[in-house]
Amino acid sequence: MSPTRSRRRLIAGNWKLQFGPTHAAAHAAALRDRLLAVEDVDLAVFPTAMSIPAVVDTVKRSNLRVGVQWACAHAEGAYTGANSPAMAREIGCGWVLCGHSEVRGDFGETDARVHAAIRGGLKHGLLPMLCVGESVEERAAGRLREVLERQLEVAYGSLHADEAATVTIAYEPLWAIGTGVTATPDKAQEAHAVIRKWLLGRFPEFVAAQTRVLYGGSVKASNIAGLLACPDVDGALVGGASLDVDAFCAIVDAARR
Ligand code: PEP
């Protein structure tokens, strides 16, 4: 299913646990200056939490938006080590990444907590970016649809249509993240179509038509054009290549229409 391409492209950089405040501010300043003229693609970066204030300060009044890589559902309380969505908003975040596979894998994030984090983000004015994706074994066993649908079903949970329409999805196959192996456009489109079909079956049509589904997994300047040519790919979540100013800007350039 490929509704009309009214969805604005979005290129987001996930800096993971890289760049302390000083380095992050310099990196953000270089991106800000190089991407100043980009009006036709939405841009976001996800620095590590401790660098967010430095990055927000650097990109204020620019076209770069900032997000937090992980937040819990709680605004405040006895949750040692957690990031609060309310505080993320207070320091200038516009986005919250929910359910990144590294958080699921390294820190035991569950589908249920991903749902709670989406709710927490929405409650405190953050746009959720939900990451879903299958392992290499799941793909080989023909379980792509089943895995994606389970992740989506729990993550969206009780959201009503207006809330669901504010969520962006990042399809990130585990076998492509940080491996240098990118999904072929055919494999990416197959998964993106599963996601959009699920949205179409679960919510009124406008949700599937409006929801941006990004591809993530070893995106580079050399493979982004083929991925963006897929009817259901609306942008990219970029890890490794977002740490290099030239590489990230080349990806953004390729996304411009
Ligand atoms: C990611 O961390 O979300 C990601 C897609 O990483 P990479 O581009 O390095 O595969």
PDB file of C-alpha atoms and ligand atoms in Angstrom:
ATOM      1  CA  MET A   1       0.000   0.000   0.000  1.00  0.00           C
ATOM      2  CA  SER A   2       1.473   3.327  -0.984  1.00  0.00           C
ATOM      3  CA  PRO A   3      -0.669   6.342  -0.180  1.00  0.00           C
ATOM      4  CA  THR A   4       0.316   9.552  -1.953  1.00  0.00           C
ATOM      5  CA  ARG A   5       3.724  10.849  -0.968  1.00  0.00           C
ATOM      6  CA  SER A   6       2.481  13.840   1.012  1.00  0.00           C
ATOM      7  CA  ARG A   7       4.675  12.782   3.905  1.00  0.00           C
ATOM      8  CA  ARG A   8       7.608  15.144   4.333  1.00  0.00           C
ATOM      9  CA  ARG A   9      10.924  13.401   4.436  1.00  0.00           C
ATOM     10  CA  LEU A  10      12.793  13.234   7.719  1.00  0.00           C
ATOM     11  CA  ILE A  11      16.463  12.479   8.219  1.00  0.00           C
ATOM     12  CA  ALA A  12      17.500  11.886  11.832  1.00  0.00           C
ATOM     13  CA  GLY A  13      20.905  11.197  13.335  1.00  0.00           C
ATOM     14  CA  ASN A  14      21.308   8.881  16.304  1.00  0.00           C
ATOM     15  CA  TRP A  15      24.610   9.789  17.915  1.00  0.00           C
ATOM     16  CA  LYS A  16      24.336   6.934  20.434  1.00  0.00           C
ATOM     17  CA  LEU A  17      26.831   7.205  23.318  1.00  0.00           C
ATOM     18  CA  GLN A  18      29.233   9.454  21.411  1.00  0.00           C
ATOM     19  CA  PHE A  19      30.232  13.091  21.781  1.00  0.00           C
ATOM     20  CA  GLY A  20      30.309  14.729  25.194  1.00  0.00           C
ATOM     21  CA  PRO A  21      28.939  18.288  25.417  1.00  0.00           C
ATOM     22  CA  THR A  22      31.937  20.102  23.906  1.00  0.00           C
ATOM     23  CA  HIS A  23      32.332  17.749  20.943  1.00  0.00           C
ATOM     24  CA  ALA A  24      28.555  17.507  20.448  1.00  0.00           C
ATOM     25  CA  ALA A  25      28.196  21.299  20.311  1.00  0.00           C
ATOM     26  CA  ALA A  26      30.977  21.556  17.700  1.00  0.00           C
ATOM     27  CA  HIS A  27      29.422  18.749  15.632  1.00  0.00           C
ATOM     28  CA  ALA A  28      25.989  20.375  15.897  1.00  0.00           C
ATOM     29  CA  ALA A  29      27.413  23.761  14.877  1.00  0.00           C
ATOM     30  CA  ALA A  30      28.969  22.237  11.750  1.00  0.00           C
ATOM     31  CA  LEU A  31      25.673  20.548  10.823  1.00  0.00           C
ATOM     32  CA  ARG A  32      23.708  23.722  11.548  1.00  0.00           C
ATOM     33  CA  ASP A  33      25.911  25.782   9.243  1.00  0.00           C
ATOM     34  CA  ARG A  34      25.998  23.212   6.448  1.00  0.00           C
ATOM     35  CA  LEU A  35      22.260  22.441   6.545  1.00  0.00           C
ATOM     36  CA  LEU A  36      21.001  25.993   6.917  1.00  0.00           C
ATOM     37  CA  ALA A  37      19.365  26.103   3.494  1.00  0.00           C
ATOM     38  CA  VAL A  38      17.495  22.794   3.836  1.00  0.00           C
ATOM     39  CA  GLU A  39      13.791  23.606   3.872  1.00  0.00           C
ATOM     40  CA  ASP A  40      12.345  20.557   2.164  1.00  0.00           C
ATOM     41  CA  VAL A  41      13.503  17.844   4.590  1.00  0.00           C
ATOM     42  CA  ASP A  42      12.893  17.678   8.335  1.00  0.00           C
ATOM     43  CA  LEU A  43      16.061  17.198  10.378  1.00  0.00           C
ATOM     44  CA  ALA A  44      16.638  15.849  13.873  1.00  0.00           C
ATOM     45  CA  VAL A  45      19.563  14.701  15.973  1.00  0.00           C
ATOM     46  CA  PHE A  46      19.588  12.497  19.051  1.00  0.00           C
ATOM     47  CA  PRO A  47      22.669  13.291  21.175  1.00  0.00           C
ATOM     48  CA  THR A  48      23.477  11.455  24.364  1.00  0.00           C
ATOM     49  CA  ALA A  49      21.367  12.917  27.198  1.00  0.00           C
ATOM     50  CA  MET A  50      24.252  14.737  28.847  1.00  0.00           C
ATOM     51  CA  SER A  51      25.016  16.636  25.648  1.00  0.00           C
ATOM     52  CA  ILE A  52      21.449  17.704  24.900  1.00  0.00           C
ATOM     53  CA  PRO A  53      21.617  21.175  26.534  1.00  0.00           C
ATOM     54  CA  ALA A  54      24.824  22.027  24.630  1.00  0.00           C
ATOM     55  CA  VAL A  55      23.286  20.878  21.341  1.00  0.00           C
ATOM     56  CA  VAL A  56      19.963  22.640  21.958  1.00  0.00           C
ATOM     57  CA  ASP A  57      21.834  25.856  22.673  1.00  0.00           C
ATOM     58  CA  THR A  58      23.888  25.470  19.483  1.00  0.00           C
ATOM     59  CA  VAL A  59      20.986  24.783  17.119  1.00  0.00           C
ATOM     60  CA  LYS A  60      18.382  27.139  18.561  1.00  0.00           C
ATOM     61  CA  ARG A  61      16.537  29.050  15.820  1.00  0.00           C
ATOM     62  CA  SER A  62      17.867  26.618  13.188  1.00  0.00           C
ATOM     63  CA  ASN A  63      16.094  23.864  11.252  1.00  0.00           C
ATOM     64  CA  LEU A  64      17.676  21.116  13.395  1.00  0.00           C
ATOM     65  CA  ARG A  65      15.475  19.577  16.059  1.00  0.00           C
ATOM     66  CA  VAL A  66      16.828  17.653  19.031  1.00  0.00           C
ATOM     67  CA  GLY A  67      15.587  14.458  20.658  1.00  0.00           C
ATOM     68  CA  VAL A  68      16.387  12.262  23.618  1.00  0.00           C
ATOM     69  CA  GLN A  69      17.492   8.699  22.864  1.00  0.00           C
ATOM     70  CA  TRP A  70      15.580   7.095  25.705  1.00  0.00           C
ATOM     71  CA  ALA A  71      13.053   8.300  28.268  1.00  0.00           C
ATOM     72  CA  CYS A  72      10.872   6.469  30.761  1.00  0.00           C
ATOM     73  CA  ALA A  73       7.183   7.132  31.246  1.00  0.00           C
ATOM     74  CA  HIS A  74       7.582   9.151  34.442  1.00  0.00           C
ATOM     75  CA  ALA A  75       7.916  12.906  34.725  1.00  0.00           C
ATOM     76  CA  GLU A  76       9.696  12.565  38.077  1.00  0.00           C
ATOM     77  CA  GLY A  77      10.007  10.225  41.027  1.00  0.00           C
ATOM     78  CA  ALA A  78      12.187   7.494  42.495  1.00  0.00           C
ATOM     79  CA  TYR A  79      13.516   6.180  39.178  1.00  0.00           C
ATOM     80  CA  THR A  80      17.278   6.297  39.536  1.00  0.00           C
ATOM     81  CA  GLY A  81      19.128   6.640  36.263  1.00  0.00           C
ATOM     82  CA  ALA A  82      16.059   7.366  34.160  1.00  0.00           C
ATOM     83  CA  ASN A  83      15.415  10.237  31.746  1.00  0.00           C
ATOM     84  CA  SER A  84      12.168  12.127  32.257  1.00  0.00           C
ATOM     85  CA  PRO A  85      10.103  13.102  29.191  1.00  0.00           C
ATOM     86  CA  ALA A  86       8.967  16.259  30.979  1.00  0.00           C
ATOM     87  CA  MET A  87      12.559  17.259  31.712  1.00  0.00           C
ATOM     88  CA  ALA A  88      13.624  16.398  28.176  1.00  0.00           C
ATOM     89  CA  ARG A  89      10.948  18.790  26.953  1.00  0.00           C
ATOM     90  CA  GLU A  90      12.029  21.408  29.477  1.00  0.00           C
ATOM     91  CA  ILE A  91      15.605  21.389  28.158  1.00  0.00           C
ATOM     92  CA  GLY A  92      14.427  21.779  24.581  1.00  0.00           C
ATOM     93  CA  CYS A  93      13.862  18.321  23.128  1.00  0.00           C
ATOM     94  CA  GLY A  94      11.166  17.868  20.509  1.00  0.00           C
ATOM     95  CA  TRP A  95      11.560  14.133  19.959  1.00  0.00           C
ATOM     96  CA  VAL A  96      11.895  10.963  21.985  1.00  0.00           C
ATOM     97  CA  LEU A  97      13.309   7.745  20.549  1.00  0.00           C
ATOM     98  CA  CYS A  98      11.339   4.758  21.831  1.00  0.00           C
ATOM     99  CA  GLY A  99      12.409   1.130  21.713  1.00  0.00           C
ATOM    100  CA  HIS A 100      15.749   1.426  19.925  1.00  0.00           C
ATOM    101  CA  SER A 101      17.090  -2.109  19.549  1.00  0.00           C
ATOM    102  CA  GLU A 102      20.203  -1.259  21.572  1.00  0.00           C
ATOM    103  CA  VAL A 103      17.989  -0.178  24.478  1.00  0.00           C
ATOM    104  CA  ARG A 104      15.856  -3.287  24.045  1.00  0.00           C
ATOM    105  CA  GLY A 105      18.932  -5.526  23.804  1.00  0.00           C
ATOM    106  CA  ASP A 106      21.395  -3.931  26.227  1.00  0.00           C
ATOM    107  CA  PHE A 107      18.981  -2.632  28.864  1.00  0.00           C
ATOM    108  CA  GLY A 108      16.050  -5.017  28.634  1.00  0.00           C
ATOM    109  CA  GLU A 109      13.502  -2.514  27.302  1.00  0.00           C
ATOM    110  CA  THR A 110      10.201  -4.329  26.803  1.00  0.00           C
ATOM    111  CA  ASP A 111       7.383  -3.691  24.343  1.00  0.00           C
ATOM    112  CA  ALA A 112       5.177  -2.695  27.295  1.00  0.00           C
ATOM    113  CA  ARG A 113       7.697  -0.106  28.493  1.00  0.00           C
ATOM    114  CA  VAL A 114       8.038   1.162  24.943  1.00  0.00           C
ATOM    115  CA  HIS A 115       4.285   1.811  24.972  1.00  0.00           C
ATOM    116  CA  ALA A 116       4.584   3.619  28.313  1.00  0.00           C
ATOM    117  CA  ALA A 117       7.447   5.732  26.950  1.00  0.00           C
ATOM    118  CA  ILE A 118       5.380   6.715  23.911  1.00  0.00           C
ATOM    119  CA  ARG A 119       2.538   7.726  26.210  1.00  0.00           C
ATOM    120  CA  GLY A 120       4.936   9.639  28.455  1.00  0.00           C
ATOM    121  CA  GLY A 121       6.418  11.434  25.474  1.00  0.00           C
ATOM    122  CA  LEU A 122       3.027  12.423  24.103  1.00  0.00           C
ATOM    123  CA  LYS A 123       1.845  13.617  27.510  1.00  0.00           C
ATOM    124  CA  HIS A 124       4.827  15.944  27.803  1.00  0.00           C
ATOM    125  CA  GLY A 125       4.875  17.302  24.267  1.00  0.00           C
ATOM    126  CA  LEU A 126       7.511  15.095  22.641  1.00  0.00           C
ATOM    127  CA  LEU A 127       7.087  13.441  19.252  1.00  0.00           C
ATOM    128  CA  PRO A 128       7.750   9.705  19.619  1.00  0.00           C
ATOM    129  CA  MET A 129       9.962   7.899  17.127  1.00  0.00           C
ATOM    130  CA  LEU A 130       9.235   4.204  17.577  1.00  0.00           C
ATOM    131  CA  CYS A 131      11.912   1.713  16.508  1.00  0.00           C
ATOM    132  CA  VAL A 132      10.867  -1.756  15.393  1.00  0.00           C
ATOM    133  CA  GLY A 133      12.728  -4.502  13.578  1.00  0.00           C
ATOM    134  CA  GLU A 134      13.428  -8.195  13.360  1.00  0.00           C
ATOM    135  CA  SER A 135      16.547 -10.268  14.010  1.00  0.00           C
ATOM    136  CA  VAL A 136      18.347 -12.146  11.265  1.00  0.00           C
ATOM    137  CA  GLU A 137      16.938 -15.444  12.572  1.00  0.00           C
ATOM    138  CA  GLU A 138      13.391 -14.084  12.608  1.00  0.00           C
ATOM    139  CA  ARG A 139      13.721 -12.851   9.015  1.00  0.00           C
ATOM    140  CA  ALA A 140      15.213 -16.186   7.907  1.00  0.00           C
ATOM    141  CA  ALA A 141      12.358 -18.065   9.582  1.00  0.00           C
ATOM    142  CA  GLY A 142       9.785 -16.036   7.655  1.00  0.00           C
ATOM    143  CA  ARG A 143       8.602 -14.259  10.805  1.00  0.00           C
ATOM    144  CA  LEU A 144       9.027 -10.654   9.626  1.00  0.00           C
ATOM    145  CA  ARG A 145       5.330  -9.797   9.632  1.00  0.00           C
ATOM    146  CA  GLU A 146       4.612 -11.542  12.929  1.00  0.00           C
ATOM    147  CA  VAL A 147       7.497  -9.804  14.739  1.00  0.00           C
ATOM    148  CA  LEU A 148       6.720  -6.332  13.416  1.00  0.00           C
ATOM    149  CA  GLU A 149       3.009  -6.681  14.112  1.00  0.00           C
ATOM    150  CA  ARG A 150       3.648  -7.793  17.697  1.00  0.00           C
ATOM    151  CA  GLN A 151       5.986  -4.875  18.353  1.00  0.00           C
ATOM    152  CA  LEU A 152       3.524  -2.422  16.803  1.00  0.00           C
ATOM    153  CA  GLU A 153       0.474  -3.856  18.573  1.00  0.00           C
ATOM    154  CA  VAL A 154       2.013  -3.493  22.026  1.00  0.00           C
ATOM    155  CA  ALA A 155       3.786  -0.196  21.349  1.00  0.00           C
ATOM    156  CA  TYR A 156       0.650   1.540  20.057  1.00  0.00           C
ATOM    157  CA  GLY A 157      -1.524  -0.217  22.648  1.00  0.00           C
ATOM    158  CA  SER A 158      -4.375   2.041  23.659  1.00  0.00           C
ATOM    159  CA  LEU A 159      -3.360   5.104  21.612  1.00  0.00           C
ATOM    160  CA  HIS A 160      -6.294   6.644  19.812  1.00  0.00           C
ATOM    161  CA  ALA A 161      -5.991   7.664  16.180  1.00  0.00           C
ATOM    162  CA  ASP A 162      -5.022  11.297  16.773  1.00  0.00           C
ATOM    163  CA  GLU A 163      -2.235  10.208  19.090  1.00  0.00           C
ATOM    164  CA  ALA A 164      -1.117   7.428  16.751  1.00  0.00           C
ATOM    165  CA  ALA A 165      -0.826   9.900  13.881  1.00  0.00           C
ATOM    166  CA  THR A 166       1.896  11.799  15.752  1.00  0.00           C
ATOM    167  CA  VAL A 167       4.171   8.748  16.027  1.00  0.00           C
ATOM    168  CA  THR A 168       7.006   8.268  13.533  1.00  0.00           C
ATOM    169  CA  ILE A 169       8.227   4.717  12.988  1.00  0.00           C
ATOM    170  CA  ALA A 170      11.814   3.708  12.302  1.00  0.00           C
ATOM    171  CA  TYR A 171      12.097   0.259  10.753  1.00  0.00           C
ATOM    172  CA  GLU A 172      15.501  -0.932  11.884  1.00  0.00           C
ATOM    173  CA  PRO A 173      16.322  -4.576  11.144  1.00  0.00           C
ATOM    174  CA  LEU A 174      18.707  -5.750  13.858  1.00  0.00           C
ATOM    175  CA  TRP A 175      20.973  -7.358  11.301  1.00  0.00           C
ATOM    176  CA  ALA A 176      21.576  -3.997   9.617  1.00  0.00           C
ATOM    177  CA  ILE A 177      22.284  -1.771  12.619  1.00  0.00           C
ATOM    178  CA  GLY A 178      25.948  -0.899  12.880  1.00  0.00           C
ATOM    179  CA  THR A 179      26.898  -3.899  10.708  1.00  0.00           C
ATOM    180  CA  GLY A 180      27.575  -2.175   7.400  1.00  0.00           C
ATOM    181  CA  VAL A 181      24.922  -4.455   5.871  1.00  0.00           C
ATOM    182  CA  THR A 182      22.005  -2.409   4.586  1.00  0.00           C
ATOM    183  CA  ALA A 183      18.630  -3.870   3.689  1.00  0.00           C
ATOM    184  CA  THR A 184      18.145  -3.897  -0.057  1.00  0.00           C
ATOM    185  CA  PRO A 185      15.410  -1.517  -1.195  1.00  0.00           C
ATOM    186  CA  ASP A 186      13.184  -4.582  -1.834  1.00  0.00           C
ATOM    187  CA  LYS A 187      13.657  -5.909   1.685  1.00  0.00           C
ATOM    188  CA  ALA A 188      13.115  -2.461   3.209  1.00  0.00           C
ATOM    189  CA  GLN A 189       9.971  -1.863   1.156  1.00  0.00           C
ATOM    190  CA  GLU A 190       8.613  -5.286   2.132  1.00  0.00           C
ATOM    191  CA  ALA A 191       8.875  -4.382   5.817  1.00  0.00           C
ATOM    192  CA  HIS A 192       7.630  -0.818   5.386  1.00  0.00           C
ATOM    193  CA  ALA A 193       4.595  -2.122   3.521  1.00  0.00           C
ATOM    194  CA  VAL A 194       3.876  -4.532   6.402  1.00  0.00           C
ATOM    195  CA  ILE A 195       4.014  -1.589   8.805  1.00  0.00           C
ATOM    196  CA  ARG A 196       1.783   0.668   6.742  1.00  0.00           C
ATOM    197  CA  LYS A 197      -0.708  -2.132   6.165  1.00  0.00           C
ATOM    198  CA  TRP A 198      -0.835  -2.760   9.898  1.00  0.00           C
ATOM    199  CA  LEU A 199      -1.532   0.932  10.528  1.00  0.00           C
ATOM    200  CA  LEU A 200      -4.253   0.838   7.893  1.00  0.00           C
ATOM    201  CA  GLY A 201      -5.946  -2.129   9.504  1.00  0.00           C
ATOM    202  CA  ARG A 202      -5.649  -0.782  13.030  1.00  0.00           C
ATOM    203  CA  PHE A 203      -6.582   2.925  12.658  1.00  0.00           C
ATOM    204  CA  PRO A 204      -8.639   5.172  10.376  1.00  0.00           C
ATOM    205  CA  GLU A 205      -6.973   5.674   6.982  1.00  0.00           C
ATOM    206  CA  PHE A 206      -5.435   9.081   7.743  1.00  0.00           C
ATOM    207  CA  VAL A 207      -3.036   7.517  10.255  1.00  0.00           C
ATOM    208  CA  ALA A 208      -1.400   5.241   7.658  1.00  0.00           C
ATOM    209  CA  ALA A 209      -1.408   8.057   5.123  1.00  0.00           C
ATOM    210  CA  GLN A 210       0.314  10.510   7.488  1.00  0.00           C
ATOM    211  CA  THR A 211       2.730   8.294   9.387  1.00  0.00           C
ATOM    212  CA  ARG A 212       6.337   8.604   8.345  1.00  0.00           C
ATOM    213  CA  VAL A 213       8.183   5.312   8.285  1.00  0.00           C
ATOM    214  CA  LEU A 214      11.950   5.778   8.277  1.00  0.00           C
ATOM    215  CA  TYR A 215      14.502   3.140   7.404  1.00  0.00           C
ATOM    216  CA  GLY A 216      17.484   2.639   9.722  1.00  0.00           C
ATOM    217  CA  GLY A 217      20.432   0.289   9.419  1.00  0.00           C
ATOM    218  CA  SER A 218      23.821   1.200   7.940  1.00  0.00           C
ATOM    219  CA  VAL A 219      22.437   4.051   5.855  1.00  0.00           C
ATOM    220  CA  LYS A 220      25.121   5.884   3.895  1.00  0.00           C
ATOM    221  CA  ALA A 221      25.238   8.428   1.088  1.00  0.00           C
ATOM    222  CA  SER A 222      25.821   5.544  -1.323  1.00  0.00           C
ATOM    223  CA  ASN A 223      22.634   3.619  -0.480  1.00  0.00           C
ATOM    224  CA  ILE A 224      20.119   6.266   0.612  1.00  0.00           C
ATOM    225  CA  ALA A 225      18.796   7.061  -2.877  1.00  0.00           C
ATOM    226  CA  GLY A 226      17.689   3.476  -3.531  1.00  0.00           C
ATOM    227  CA  LEU A 227      15.974   3.279  -0.157  1.00  0.00           C
ATOM    228  CA  LEU A 228      14.188   6.608  -0.598  1.00  0.00           C
ATOM    229  CA  ALA A 229      12.937   5.489  -3.997  1.00  0.00           C
ATOM    230  CA  CYS A 230      10.731   2.935  -2.212  1.00  0.00           C
ATOM    231  CA  PRO A 231       7.125   4.120  -2.014  1.00  0.00           C
ATOM    232  CA  ASP A 232       6.814   3.537   1.738  1.00  0.00           C
ATOM    233  CA  VAL A 233      10.223   4.848   2.864  1.00  0.00           C
ATOM    234  CA  ASP A 234       9.920   8.414   4.151  1.00  0.00           C
ATOM    235  CA  GLY A 235      13.414   9.091   5.408  1.00  0.00           C
ATOM    236  CA  ALA A 236      16.137   7.561   7.510  1.00  0.00           C
ATOM    237  CA  LEU A 237      17.398   7.125  11.029  1.00  0.00           C
ATOM    238  CA  VAL A 238      21.167   7.228  10.670  1.00  0.00           C
ATOM    239  CA  GLY A 239      23.617   5.963  13.273  1.00  0.00           C
ATOM    240  CA  GLY A 240      27.273   5.629  12.292  1.00  0.00           C
ATOM    241  CA  ALA A 241      27.136   7.966   9.307  1.00  0.00           C
ATOM    242  CA  SER A 242      25.563  10.720  11.409  1.00  0.00           C
ATOM    243  CA  LEU A 243      28.843  11.041  13.318  1.00  0.00           C
ATOM    244  CA  ASP A 244      30.530  12.380  10.201  1.00  0.00           C
ATOM    245  CA  VAL A 245      29.414  15.825   9.053  1.00  0.00           C
ATOM    246  CA  ASP A 246      30.124  15.220   5.353  1.00  0.00           C
ATOM    247  CA  ALA A 247      28.428  11.816   5.368  1.00  0.00           C
ATOM    248  CA  PHE A 248      25.306  13.068   7.159  1.00  0.00           C
ATOM    249  CA  CYS A 249      25.019  16.140   4.927  1.00  0.00           C
ATOM    250  CA  ALA A 250      25.365  13.956   1.824  1.00  0.00           C
ATOM    251  CA  ILE A 251      22.485  11.799   3.059  1.00  0.00           C
ATOM    252  CA  VAL A 252      20.364  14.894   3.665  1.00  0.00           C
ATOM    253  CA  ASP A 253      21.246  16.201   0.201  1.00  0.00           C
ATOM    254  CA  ALA A 254      20.114  12.935  -1.362  1.00  0.00           C
ATOM    255  CA  ALA A 255      16.782  13.229   0.436  1.00  0.00           C
ATOM    256  CA  ARG A 256      16.015  16.650  -1.021  1.00  0.00           C
ATOM    257  CA  ARG A 257      13.503  16.576  -3.855  1.00  0.00           C
TER     258      ARG A 257
HETATM  259  C1  PEP B   1      20.837   3.326  14.627  1.00  0.00           C
HETATM  260  O1  PEP B   1      21.587   3.340  15.588  1.00  0.00           O
HETATM  261  O2  PEP B   1      19.651   3.632  14.769  1.00  0.00           O
HETATM  262  C2  PEP B   1      21.386   2.948  13.321  1.00  0.00           C
HETATM  263  C3  PEP B   1      20.578   2.817  12.323  1.00  0.00           C
HETATM  264  O3  PEP B   1      22.752   2.756  13.251  1.00  0.00           O
HETATM  265  P1  PEP B   1      23.640   2.537  11.927  1.00  0.00           P
HETATM  266  O4  PEP B   1      23.212   3.570  10.920  1.00  0.00           O
HETATM  267  O5  PEP B   1      25.041   2.731  12.382  1.00  0.00           O
HETATM  268  O6  PEP B   1      23.361   1.164  11.450  1.00  0.00           O
END
